[in-house]
Short mmCIF file of C-alpha atoms in Angstrom, two decimals:
data_model
loop_
_atom_site.label_atom_id
_atom_site.label_comp_id
_atom_site.label_asym_id
_atom_site.label_seq_id
_atom_site.Cartn_x
_atom_site.Cartn_y
_atom_site.Cartn_z
CA MET A 1 -1.68 -41.43 -16.91
CA ALA A 2 0.63 -40.27 -19.25
CA THR A 3 1.77 -36.71 -18.36
CA ARG A 4 1.05 -34.81 -21.80
CA VAL A 5 4.48 -32.48 -22.45
CA THR A 6 3.50 -29.22 -24.10
CA THR A 7 5.60 -26.12 -24.90
CA GLY A 8 5.29 -22.81 -24.48
CA ALA A 9 4.01 -20.68 -21.32
CA PRO A 10 0.77 -21.72 -19.46
CA ALA A 11 -1.83 -19.99 -20.81
CA VAL A 12 -2.70 -17.94 -16.98
CA ILE A 13 1.00 -16.57 -17.55
CA ARG A 14 -0.01 -15.66 -20.77
CA ALA A 15 -3.04 -13.59 -19.95
CA THR A 16 -1.20 -10.72 -18.40
CA ASP A 17 2.18 -11.11 -20.56
CA ALA A 18 1.38 -8.47 -23.41
CA HIS A 19 0.60 -5.33 -21.10
CA ASP A 20 3.53 -6.24 -18.78
CA ALA A 21 5.79 -6.28 -22.40
CA GLU A 22 4.59 -2.44 -22.81
CA LEU A 23 4.85 -1.73 -18.86
CA ILE A 24 8.51 -2.26 -18.82
CA GLN A 25 9.50 -0.61 -21.81
CA ARG A 26 7.92 2.25 -20.20
CA VAL A 27 9.70 1.60 -17.35
CA ARG A 28 12.45 1.82 -18.67
CA GLN A 29 12.19 5.01 -20.29
CA ARG A 30 11.63 6.04 -16.94
CA ASP A 31 7.68 6.16 -16.60
CA ASP A 32 7.04 5.58 -12.93
CA ARG A 33 3.21 5.57 -14.00
CA ALA A 34 4.34 2.33 -15.70
CA PHE A 35 6.09 0.94 -12.99
CA ARG A 36 2.78 1.84 -9.98
CA ALA A 37 0.93 -0.58 -12.82
CA LEU A 38 3.16 -3.11 -12.46
CA PHE A 39 3.97 -2.48 -8.88
CA ASP A 40 0.18 -2.48 -8.25
CA ARG A 41 -0.61 -5.77 -10.56
CA HIS A 42 2.52 -7.72 -8.96
CA ALA A 43 3.41 -6.72 -5.43
CA PRO A 44 0.08 -8.47 -3.81
CA THR A 45 1.73 -11.39 -5.76
CA ALA A 46 5.45 -11.02 -4.98
CA HIS A 47 4.35 -9.66 -1.30
CA ALA A 48 2.08 -12.93 -0.47
CA LEU A 49 5.22 -15.14 -1.71
CA ALA A 50 7.66 -13.50 0.46
CA LEU A 51 5.46 -14.00 3.79
CA ARG A 52 4.70 -17.04 3.17
CA ILE A 53 8.09 -18.23 2.82
CA VAL A 54 10.27 -15.56 5.23
CA ARG A 55 7.08 -15.67 7.56
CA GLN A 56 8.25 -12.57 9.16
CA ARG A 57 6.40 -9.28 8.70
CA GLN A 58 9.29 -6.66 7.92
CA LEU A 59 11.05 -9.17 6.18
CA ALA A 60 9.44 -9.68 3.67
CA GLU A 61 8.41 -5.92 3.04
CA ASP A 62 12.21 -5.30 2.75
CA ILE A 63 12.26 -8.16 0.35
CA VAL A 64 9.45 -7.01 -1.57
CA GLN A 65 10.91 -3.62 -2.39
CA GLU A 66 14.39 -4.70 -2.72
CA THR A 67 13.13 -6.86 -5.97
CA PHE A 68 10.79 -3.81 -6.73
CA LEU A 69 13.71 -1.72 -6.35
CA ALA A 70 16.12 -3.74 -8.22
CA LEU A 71 13.03 -3.47 -10.96
CA TRP A 72 12.62 0.15 -10.87
CA ARG A 73 16.50 1.36 -11.22
CA SER A 74 16.95 -1.41 -13.78
CA PRO A 75 14.78 -2.56 -15.78
CA GLU A 76 17.01 -3.46 -18.66
CA ALA A 77 18.41 -6.98 -16.14
CA TYR A 78 14.59 -8.15 -17.64
CA ASP A 79 15.30 -10.55 -20.79
CA GLU A 80 11.83 -11.14 -22.13
CA ARG A 81 13.37 -14.23 -24.16
CA ARG A 82 14.04 -16.17 -20.62
CA GLY A 83 9.52 -15.63 -19.87
CA SER A 84 7.64 -13.08 -18.26
CA VAL A 85 7.39 -10.40 -16.24
CA ARG A 86 6.06 -12.07 -13.84
CA SER A 87 7.79 -15.04 -13.72
CA TRP A 88 10.94 -13.11 -14.03
CA LEU A 89 9.38 -10.80 -11.15
CA LEU A 90 8.53 -13.88 -8.85
CA GLY A 91 11.49 -15.78 -9.49
CA THR A 92 13.42 -12.81 -7.98
CA LEU A 93 11.88 -12.29 -5.06
CA HIS A 94 11.54 -16.19 -4.66
CA HIS A 95 15.47 -16.03 -4.96
CA ARG A 96 15.90 -13.31 -2.06
CA ALA A 97 13.04 -15.20 -0.07
CA VAL A 98 15.28 -18.43 0.27
CA ASP A 99 18.58 -16.98 0.37
CA VAL A 100 17.14 -15.54 3.44
CA VAL A 101 15.80 -18.10 5.22
CA ARG A 102 18.59 -19.47 4.20
CA ARG A 103 21.18 -17.54 6.14
CA GLU A 104 18.86 -17.06 8.98
CA GLU A 105 18.11 -20.26 8.92
CA ALA A 106 14.64 -19.47 9.33
CA GLN A 107 13.48 -22.55 8.49
CA ARG A 108 14.51 -24.16 12.24
CA ARG A 109 12.33 -20.68 13.48
CA ARG A 110 9.56 -21.52 11.80
CA HIS A 111 8.33 -25.01 12.19
CA ASP A 112 9.25 -23.40 15.90
CA ARG A 113 7.56 -20.49 16.05
CA ALA A 114 5.34 -20.71 12.99
CA LEU A 115 3.00 -18.56 12.69
CA ALA A 116 2.59 -16.77 15.84
CA GLY A 117 1.03 -13.63 16.15
CA LEU A 118 1.07 -13.51 12.28
CA ASP A 119 -1.96 -14.33 10.70
CA LEU A 120 -2.26 -14.12 7.13
CA SER A 121 -5.48 -14.33 6.73
CA ALA A 122 -6.15 -11.30 8.66
CA PRO A 123 -3.25 -8.67 8.06
CA ASP A 124 -3.41 -5.72 10.26
CA HIS A 125 -4.85 -3.04 8.06
CA ALA A 126 -8.31 -3.82 6.34
CA GLU A 127 -6.75 -2.18 3.09
CA GLU A 128 -4.14 -3.98 3.27
CA VAL A 129 -5.54 -6.82 1.43
CA VAL A 130 -6.23 -6.86 -1.67
CA LEU A 131 -8.64 -8.96 -3.33
CA GLU A 132 -7.30 -9.05 -7.44
CA LEU A 133 -11.41 -9.95 -8.62
CA ALA A 134 -9.98 -9.85 -11.90
CA ARG A 135 -7.36 -13.22 -10.97
CA ASP A 136 -9.99 -15.26 -9.08
CA SER A 137 -10.37 -17.10 -11.55
CA GLU A 138 -6.95 -17.69 -12.91
CA ARG A 139 -5.69 -18.17 -8.94
CA ARG A 140 -8.78 -21.12 -9.18
CA ALA A 141 -7.38 -22.43 -12.27
CA VAL A 142 -3.44 -22.36 -11.13
CA ARG A 143 -5.27 -24.15 -7.65
CA ALA A 144 -7.27 -26.06 -9.40
CA ALA A 145 -4.20 -27.59 -11.51
CA LEU A 146 -2.06 -28.41 -8.60
CA GLU A 147 -4.75 -30.72 -7.85
CA THR A 148 -4.18 -32.64 -10.69
CA LEU A 149 -0.67 -33.58 -9.15
CA PRO A 150 -0.19 -36.79 -7.28
CA PRO A 151 -0.10 -35.27 -3.67
CA GLU A 152 3.47 -37.06 -3.04
CA GLN A 153 4.70 -34.53 -5.92
CA ARG A 154 3.03 -31.91 -5.21
CA ALA A 155 3.92 -31.90 -1.58
CA VAL A 156 7.82 -31.73 -3.13
CA LEU A 157 6.92 -28.79 -5.38
CA GLU A 158 5.39 -26.90 -2.39
CA TRP A 159 8.00 -28.28 0.10
CA MET A 160 10.58 -26.86 -2.08
CA TYR A 161 9.14 -23.53 -3.35
CA PHE A 162 8.04 -22.33 -0.14
CA ASP A 163 9.78 -24.12 2.48
CA GLY A 164 13.15 -23.47 0.87
CA LEU A 165 14.22 -27.10 1.15
CA THR A 166 16.60 -28.74 -1.45
CA GLN A 167 16.01 -31.98 -3.22
CA ARG A 168 18.75 -33.23 -1.01
CA GLU A 169 16.78 -32.15 2.73
CA ILE A 170 13.84 -33.21 1.05
CA ALA A 171 15.33 -36.74 0.62
CA GLU A 172 16.79 -36.58 4.59
CA ARG A 173 13.63 -35.70 6.21
CA GLU A 174 11.12 -37.66 4.02
CA ARG A 175 13.87 -40.82 4.18
CA LEU A 176 13.62 -41.28 0.30
CA PRO A 177 15.79 -41.78 -2.69
CA LEU A 178 17.43 -38.67 -3.81
CA GLY A 179 15.97 -40.34 -6.83
CA THR A 180 12.47 -40.25 -5.44
CA VAL A 181 12.32 -36.82 -4.56
CA LYS A 182 14.38 -35.43 -8.08
CA SER A 183 11.67 -37.77 -10.59
CA ARG A 184 8.68 -36.42 -8.41
CA THR A 185 9.88 -32.90 -9.30
CA LEU A 186 10.85 -33.76 -12.52
CA LEU A 187 7.22 -35.25 -13.14
CA GLY A 188 5.55 -32.34 -10.81
CA MET A 189 6.62 -29.68 -12.74
CA ARG A 190 5.67 -31.56 -16.39
CA ARG A 191 2.26 -32.60 -15.11
CA LEU A 192 1.47 -28.82 -13.64
CA ARG A 193 2.78 -27.54 -16.73
CA ALA A 194 0.65 -29.24 -18.49
CA ALA A 195 -2.80 -28.97 -16.52
CA LEU A 196 -2.31 -24.74 -17.28
CA ALA A 197 -2.12 -25.06 -20.04
CA GLU A 198 -4.65 -27.79 -20.75
CA ASP A 199 -6.52 -25.02 -19.23
CA GLU A 200 -5.70 -22.85 -21.66
CA GLY A 201 -7.35 -25.04 -24.26
CA MET B 1 16.40 -32.61 -27.59
CA ARG B 2 19.90 -33.71 -27.03
CA PRO B 3 19.81 -37.01 -24.49
CA GLU B 4 20.95 -34.60 -22.14
CA HIS B 5 18.34 -31.90 -22.22
CA GLU B 6 16.09 -33.86 -20.06
CA THR B 7 19.14 -34.04 -17.18
CA ILE B 8 18.77 -30.13 -17.55
CA GLU B 9 15.13 -30.42 -17.26
CA GLU B 10 15.56 -31.64 -14.57
CA LEU B 11 17.96 -29.44 -13.25
CA LEU B 12 16.57 -26.62 -14.41
CA ALA B 13 12.89 -27.67 -12.44
CA ALA B 14 14.62 -27.95 -9.32
CA ARG B 15 16.42 -24.02 -9.51
CA ALA B 16 13.04 -22.75 -10.40
CA LEU B 17 12.03 -24.03 -7.08
CA GLY B 18 14.84 -23.14 -5.69
CA GLY B 19 15.56 -26.91 -4.71
CA LEU B 20 18.98 -27.23 -6.21
CA GLU B 21 22.29 -27.39 -3.74
CA THR B 22 25.70 -25.73 -4.32
CA ASP B 23 27.10 -28.20 -6.96
CA GLU B 24 24.07 -29.07 -8.20
CA GLU B 25 24.47 -24.91 -9.86
CA ARG B 26 27.40 -25.87 -11.11
CA GLU B 27 26.99 -28.84 -12.74
CA LEU B 28 23.73 -27.15 -14.21
CA ASP B 29 25.84 -23.98 -15.77
CA ARG B 30 28.77 -26.27 -16.72
CA LEU B 31 25.65 -27.67 -18.97
CA LEU B 32 24.29 -25.44 -20.22
CA ALA B 33 27.90 -23.65 -21.09
CA GLU B 34 28.19 -26.59 -22.90
CA HIS B 35 25.25 -26.06 -24.99
CA GLY B 36 26.08 -22.73 -25.35
CA ASP B 37 23.00 -20.54 -27.70
CA CYS B 38 20.80 -23.17 -27.19
CA GLU B 39 17.05 -23.13 -27.80
CA ALA B 40 15.94 -25.71 -26.13
CA CYS B 41 18.17 -25.03 -23.27
CA ARG B 42 16.32 -21.59 -23.08
CA ARG B 43 13.31 -22.71 -23.78
CA LEU B 44 12.90 -25.74 -21.16
CA ALA B 45 14.40 -22.79 -18.44
CA ARG B 46 11.11 -20.36 -19.70
CA GLU B 47 9.11 -23.18 -19.32
CA ALA B 48 10.42 -24.20 -15.83
CA ALA B 49 10.54 -20.42 -14.31
CA GLU B 50 7.12 -20.03 -15.49
CA THR B 51 5.11 -23.24 -13.72
CA ALA B 52 7.62 -22.30 -10.39
CA ALA B 53 6.08 -18.23 -10.79
CA ALA B 54 2.80 -20.11 -11.45
CA LEU B 55 3.06 -21.92 -7.58
CA ALA B 56 2.75 -18.07 -6.43
CA LEU B 57 -0.57 -17.59 -8.03
CA THR B 58 -1.96 -20.13 -5.07
CA LEU B 59 -1.61 -17.80 -2.35
CA GLU B 60 -4.00 -14.55 -1.60
CA PRO B 61 -2.77 -11.48 -2.36
CA VAL B 62 -1.24 -9.47 0.44
CA ALA B 63 -1.32 -6.10 -0.74
CA PRO B 64 2.00 -4.41 0.31
CA PRO B 65 2.30 -1.25 2.63
CA ALA B 66 1.55 2.31 0.26
CA GLY B 67 5.22 3.23 2.11
CA ILE B 68 7.13 1.05 -0.60
CA ILE B 69 6.59 2.17 -3.92
CA GLU B 70 6.83 5.77 -2.38
CA ARG B 71 10.00 4.88 -1.29
CA ILE B 72 11.23 3.47 -4.22
CA LEU B 73 9.88 5.91 -6.49
CA ALA B 74 11.48 8.79 -4.42
CA ALA B 75 14.74 6.31 -4.19
CA GLU B 76 17.83 8.21 -5.96
CA PRO B 77 18.68 7.47 -9.43
CA PRO B 78 22.48 6.25 -9.58
CA THR B 79 24.86 8.45 -8.76
CA THR B 80 28.33 7.85 -9.24
CA ALA B 81 30.11 7.63 -6.77
CA ALA B 82 33.74 8.94 -7.07
CA GLU B 83 36.86 6.63 -7.60
CA PRO B 84 39.08 6.31 -5.15
CA ALA B 85 42.63 7.08 -4.88
CA ASP B 86 44.71 4.34 -7.00
CA GLU B 87 46.55 3.79 -4.06
CA LEU B 88 43.63 2.89 -2.00
CA THR B 89 41.92 0.21 -4.35
CA ARG B 90 44.03 -2.31 -5.90
CA ARG B 91 40.90 -4.68 -7.88
CA ARG B 92 37.09 -4.75 -8.07
CA ALA B 93 35.63 -7.42 -7.83
CA ALA B 94 32.81 -8.51 -10.73
CA ARG B 95 30.21 -9.60 -8.92
CA SER B 96 28.23 -13.40 -10.59
CA ALA B 97 24.57 -12.11 -11.91
CA GLN B 98 23.51 -15.39 -10.26
CA PRO B 99 21.12 -16.58 -8.30
CA PRO B 100 21.72 -16.74 -4.57
CA ARG B 101 23.21 -19.91 -3.79
CA ARG B 102 23.78 -21.55 0.23
CA SER B 103 26.30 -21.33 1.76
CA SER B 104 27.07 -25.31 3.83
CA ARG B 105 30.16 -24.03 5.55
CA PRO B 106 30.87 -20.91 5.70
CA TRP B 107 34.37 -19.11 5.56
CA TRP B 108 33.93 -18.16 9.13
CA SER B 109 31.64 -19.25 11.04
CA VAL B 110 28.16 -16.15 10.66
CA GLY B 111 27.08 -17.00 13.78
CA ALA B 112 30.35 -15.63 15.69
CA VAL B 113 29.09 -12.32 14.90
CA ALA B 114 26.17 -9.55 15.25
CA ALA B 115 25.94 -7.41 12.78
CA ALA B 116 23.78 -3.71 12.91
CA LEU B 117 21.83 -3.26 9.71
CA VAL B 118 19.81 -0.45 9.16
CA ALA B 119 17.67 1.07 6.87
CA LEU B 120 18.82 4.74 7.25
CA VAL B 121 15.97 7.17 7.56
CA VAL B 122 17.76 10.54 7.06
CA SER B 123 20.26 10.87 5.39
CA LEU B 124 24.34 11.42 6.06
CA SER B 125 27.38 13.41 5.53
CA VAL B 126 30.44 12.31 5.61
CA ALA B 127 33.87 13.55 4.98
CA MET B 128 36.82 12.26 5.79
CA PRO B 129 40.73 13.60 5.44
CA GLY B 130 42.90 12.87 2.47
CA THR B 131 39.39 11.22 0.36
CA GLN B 132 36.62 13.01 -1.60
CA GLU B 133 33.19 13.68 0.06
CA ILE B 134 30.64 11.16 0.26
CA ARG B 135 27.83 13.19 -0.18
CA SER B 136 24.61 11.57 1.04
CA VAL B 137 22.78 8.59 2.18
CA ASN B 138 19.70 7.84 0.67
CA LEU B 139 16.20 6.40 1.75
CA ALA B 140 16.94 3.46 -0.50
CA GLN B 141 20.35 2.56 0.96
CA ARG B 142 21.83 0.84 3.75
CA VAL B 143 24.53 1.28 5.86
CA VAL B 144 25.97 -1.70 7.58
CA ARG B 145 28.40 -1.72 10.73
CA PHE B 146 31.46 -4.22 11.09
CA GLU B 147 31.57 -6.06 14.23
CA GLY B 148 35.24 -6.72 15.62
CA ASP B 149 37.89 -5.43 17.41
CA ALA B 150 39.46 -3.16 14.79
CA GLY B 151 37.94 -0.17 14.95
CA VAL B 152 34.74 0.62 13.85
CA LEU B 153 33.90 0.59 10.14
CA ALA B 154 30.69 1.27 8.22
CA MET B 155 29.58 0.46 4.73
CA ALA B 156 26.68 2.27 2.79
CA TYR B 157 25.00 0.16 -0.35
CA ALA B 158 21.93 0.03 -2.09
CA PRO B 159 21.03 -3.67 -2.68
CA GLY B 160 20.13 -4.29 -6.37
CA ARG B 161 22.93 -1.71 -7.19
CA PRO B 162 26.04 -2.11 -8.17
CA GLY B 163 28.40 0.49 -5.73
CA ALA B 164 29.69 0.46 -1.49
CA ILE B 165 30.80 3.35 0.41
CA PHE B 166 33.12 2.07 3.22
CA TRP B 167 34.15 4.55 6.10
CA GLY B 168 35.74 4.12 8.96
CA HIS B 169 37.84 5.50 11.99
CA GLY B 170 39.87 4.06 15.20
CA LEU B 171 41.37 1.31 12.49
CA PRO B 172 44.73 -0.65 13.28
CA ASP B 173 47.91 1.17 11.96
CA LEU B 174 49.47 -1.40 10.18
CA PRO B 175 52.86 -1.61 9.53
CA ALA B 176 54.87 -0.94 5.97
CA GLY B 177 54.14 -2.91 3.73
CA GLN B 178 50.37 -4.03 5.15
CA VAL B 179 47.21 -3.48 3.74
CA LEU B 180 43.56 -3.83 4.82
CA GLU B 181 41.94 -6.10 2.06
CA ILE B 182 38.10 -5.94 1.50
CA TRP B 183 36.44 -9.28 1.10
CA MET B 184 32.99 -10.23 -0.20
CA ILE B 185 31.97 -13.34 1.14
CA ASP B 186 29.16 -15.52 -1.27
CA ASP B 187 28.59 -19.20 -0.98
CA ASP B 188 31.57 -19.80 0.86
CA ARG B 189 33.93 -17.86 -1.55
CA PRO B 190 35.16 -14.33 -1.13
CA THR B 191 35.76 -11.90 -3.69
CA SER B 192 38.05 -8.98 -2.76
CA GLY B 193 36.64 -5.84 -2.56
CA GLY B 194 39.62 -3.49 -2.79
CA CYS B 195 42.63 -2.67 -0.10
CA ALA B 196 43.34 0.56 1.69
CA VAL B 197 45.50 1.65 3.75
CA PRO B 198 44.39 4.19 6.54
CA VAL B 199 45.28 7.60 6.88
CA ASP B 200 45.47 7.71 11.46
CA GLY B 201 43.05 5.26 11.74
CA ARG B 202 40.73 6.49 9.41
CA LEU B 203 39.74 5.21 6.08
CA ALA B 204 37.08 5.94 2.94
CA LEU B 205 37.23 4.71 0.19
CA ALA B 206 34.59 3.69 -2.99
CA VAL B 207 34.07 0.54 -4.89
CA ASP B 208 31.88 -0.34 -7.87
CA ALA B 209 31.52 -4.58 -7.20
CA SER B 210 27.73 -5.04 -6.48
CA ILE B 211 26.79 -6.68 -3.02
CA GLY B 212 23.56 -7.55 -4.31
CA THR B 213 23.98 -10.96 -3.51
CA THR B 214 26.95 -11.07 -0.94
CA ASP B 215 26.29 -13.27 2.03
CA GLN B 216 28.76 -11.59 4.25
CA MET B 217 31.63 -8.77 4.18
CA ALA B 218 35.12 -9.46 6.12
CA VAL B 219 37.78 -7.52 6.46
CA THR B 220 41.33 -8.75 6.67
CA VAL B 221 45.23 -7.72 7.00
CA GLU B 222 47.15 -8.54 4.17
CA ASP B 223 50.38 -7.97 2.66
CA ALA B 224 50.94 -4.85 -0.33
CA SER B 225 50.01 -7.52 -2.89
CA CYS B 226 46.19 -7.33 -2.24
CA PRO B 227 45.87 -11.06 -2.47
CA ASP B 228 43.20 -12.71 -4.43
CA ALA B 229 42.21 -14.82 -1.40
CA PRO B 230 42.47 -14.41 2.61
CA THR B 231 45.54 -14.95 4.59
CA SER B 232 44.75 -14.29 7.61
CA GLU B 233 41.48 -14.77 9.80
CA PRO B 234 39.30 -11.47 9.05
CA VAL B 235 39.40 -8.32 12.22
CA LEU B 236 36.57 -7.13 10.85
CA VAL B 237 33.18 -9.03 9.72
CA ALA B 238 29.76 -8.08 8.54
CA PRO B 239 26.88 -10.60 7.55
CA LEU B 240 24.31 -8.77 5.45
#
């Protein structure tokens, strides 16, 4: 099946963009209520992503705090021409988290110690779990879009994004030609973007 | 799109997922620089960023502890550190805003030392002879203590903000014509953070370089020219 190439941001991202843009304008004017609104909106996903990557609760919290502290102190660093507030925040956090993982050789630790003692589905305090009901449909849509990818493409995207592996490391670990990993990355990203856009339609 | 846009798209997709090696990052930067003001490149970058971010949405959200938002909002606004004395600082490092890059061959082994990274819960008051008073370190700042046999040196900085303050004691008395040079190591690349001469073994120094993406800090003994690259092994180091 040919991948439909689309342009523009997926619908699931667009849904919150307008309000985020308004909020970040207010944050630039030091409006703490706007910052709280952005935090409430994006911190749970950011925290989940940090936990998924670093697998250490305190470290994940530090990364979330640093990411949002940077936003609070330098909201002008966000450039709307480069994408949505959410993709910027999550991208920033992702860079921090992956960097931490690589610096601390956490890949080895995670495989050895995995999630021992850390059950992400049952955090310490029930109140820490925020089920964003309004976002459930969005989450389901993204998961459905991801399911449309061939397993080998999906795996490559997840190994990179969630496990902090580079394409070369994946090629070595999976004993695949590097070119194969690269093509799976590109095709997987194109197909995911197309599936997300299709959901919009 | 120009033919090389496919290459750029491929690299941007991998970068958005965190899957590039250092040399590939540089290749992408080079290609983007060659393209200059390129709307197609910006669109490809936006699409890659948005699509990668969508992966995070597949995770069940986990609310962070309530204290985080309060700590952020309680953080003091940026303060202007007093300019260090001219004789203390020779260079200021201009730090890149590029995402962190992986280190494959450190300048020296990070694992050889251990660092104490402490988030301060209380304010500190430190005054050093012959320098400005360092008034306080707030909740959002961190203090890193250097490790090594050349005295005690600590650095306070706020992640994500430019500027760092160093203070130390018990530092070596240097022969005439030698200085201590502070290095920020990012992706194996040392960048000078400034040079200083301890007075009676003591030192206080403020620099305006950003520590944001630095892998580790180090101090070497250098000649008074304050060279651009280290010429000796570090006497103090602090992985971040």
